[in-house]
Short mmCIF file of C-alpha atoms in Angstrom, two decimals:
data_model
loop_
_atom_site.label_atom_id
_atom_site.label_comp_id
_atom_site.label_asym_id
_atom_site.label_seq_id
_atom_site.Cartn_x
_atom_site.Cartn_y
_atom_site.Cartn_z
CA LEU A 1 111.71 43.47 204.68
CA THR A 2 113.31 46.62 204.65
CA THR A 3 114.51 48.49 201.92
CA PHE A 4 118.30 48.96 202.25
CA LYS A 5 120.92 51.35 199.51
CA ILE A 6 123.68 49.23 199.04
CA ASN A 7 127.49 50.50 197.91
CA PHE A 8 129.93 48.08 196.77
CA GLU A 9 133.84 49.56 196.69
CA GLU A 10 136.54 47.23 195.86
CA VAL A 11 139.03 47.60 199.10
CA VAL A 12 142.61 45.70 199.08
CA LEU A 13 143.73 43.68 201.89
CA LEU A 14 146.34 45.56 204.30
CA LYS A 15 148.29 44.37 206.82
CA GLU A 16 146.58 45.92 209.61
CA ASP A 17 144.00 43.25 208.50
CA ILE A 18 145.52 41.02 208.94
CA GLU A 19 147.10 41.49 212.22
CA ASN A 20 143.20 42.26 213.43
CA ALA A 21 142.19 38.79 211.99
CA LYS A 22 144.68 37.25 213.51
CA LYS A 23 142.56 38.65 216.96
CA PHE A 24 139.23 38.04 215.79
CA GLU A 25 140.51 34.79 215.24
CA LYS A 26 141.74 34.26 218.93
CA GLN A 27 137.81 34.76 219.23
CA GLY A 28 136.83 32.08 217.40
CA ILE A 29 136.37 33.47 214.36
CA HIS A 30 137.27 31.51 211.26
CA ARG A 31 139.50 32.58 208.07
CA PRO A 32 138.64 34.04 205.60
CA ASP A 33 135.37 35.20 207.87
CA SER A 34 138.25 36.95 210.27
CA ARG A 35 139.52 38.72 207.75
CA HIS A 36 135.84 39.90 205.91
CA LEU A 37 135.16 40.97 209.69
CA ALA A 38 138.57 43.67 210.28
CA ILE A 39 138.22 44.92 206.52
CA ALA A 40 134.40 45.59 206.96
CA ILE A 41 135.60 47.18 210.16
CA ARG A 42 137.66 49.44 209.17
CA THR A 43 136.29 50.36 205.94
CA LYS A 44 133.60 51.35 208.73
CA CYS A 45 130.61 49.17 206.62
CA ASN A 46 127.42 49.13 207.87
CA CYS A 47 127.11 45.36 208.26
CA ILE A 48 128.60 42.11 207.35
CA ALA A 49 125.98 40.15 204.49
CA THR A 50 126.45 36.10 205.18
CA PHE A 51 124.32 33.31 205.26
CA ASN A 52 126.02 32.29 208.18
CA LYS A 53 125.40 34.32 211.29
CA LYS A 54 126.21 31.85 213.83
CA ASP A 55 130.27 32.33 212.56
CA PHE A 56 129.80 36.56 213.82
CA GLU A 57 127.70 35.71 217.00
CA LYS A 58 130.90 36.56 219.19
CA THR A 59 131.66 39.21 217.62
CA ASN A 60 128.39 40.90 216.50
CA TYR A 61 128.82 43.81 219.08
CA LEU A 62 131.56 45.00 216.38
CA ILE A 63 129.53 45.09 213.73
CA GLU A 64 125.55 44.23 212.65
CA VAL A 65 125.60 40.95 210.72
CA LYS A 66 122.14 40.32 209.10
CA GLU A 67 121.57 37.57 206.13
CA PRO A 68 121.07 38.40 202.65
CA THR A 69 117.54 37.87 202.82
CA ASP A 70 117.07 40.15 205.36
CA PHE A 71 117.30 42.59 202.52
CA GLU A 72 114.85 43.89 199.57
CA PHE A 73 116.56 45.07 196.14
CA ILE A 74 115.12 47.13 194.09
#
C-alpha cells in the first residue's frame, strides 16, 4: 500500500458540470458517476476513489481511478 495525504473539500455542482456529465453519459458513464467525474476533473482532483472502477474504464484516461483499499489511512 502507498500512503497518501487526502484533502477533502466541499464543492458545488455547477451548470458546466452537468453539461460535461452529459458528454460522459454519452460515453457510457452512468449518472451520478458522470457528475462525480465532471466535478473531479473541474476541481483538478488527483484521482477518484470508488469500489466500482469498471464504471470509469471508458474515461480512465482523464483521471486516475483507485479503489479505497488502495489507500492506507494513518
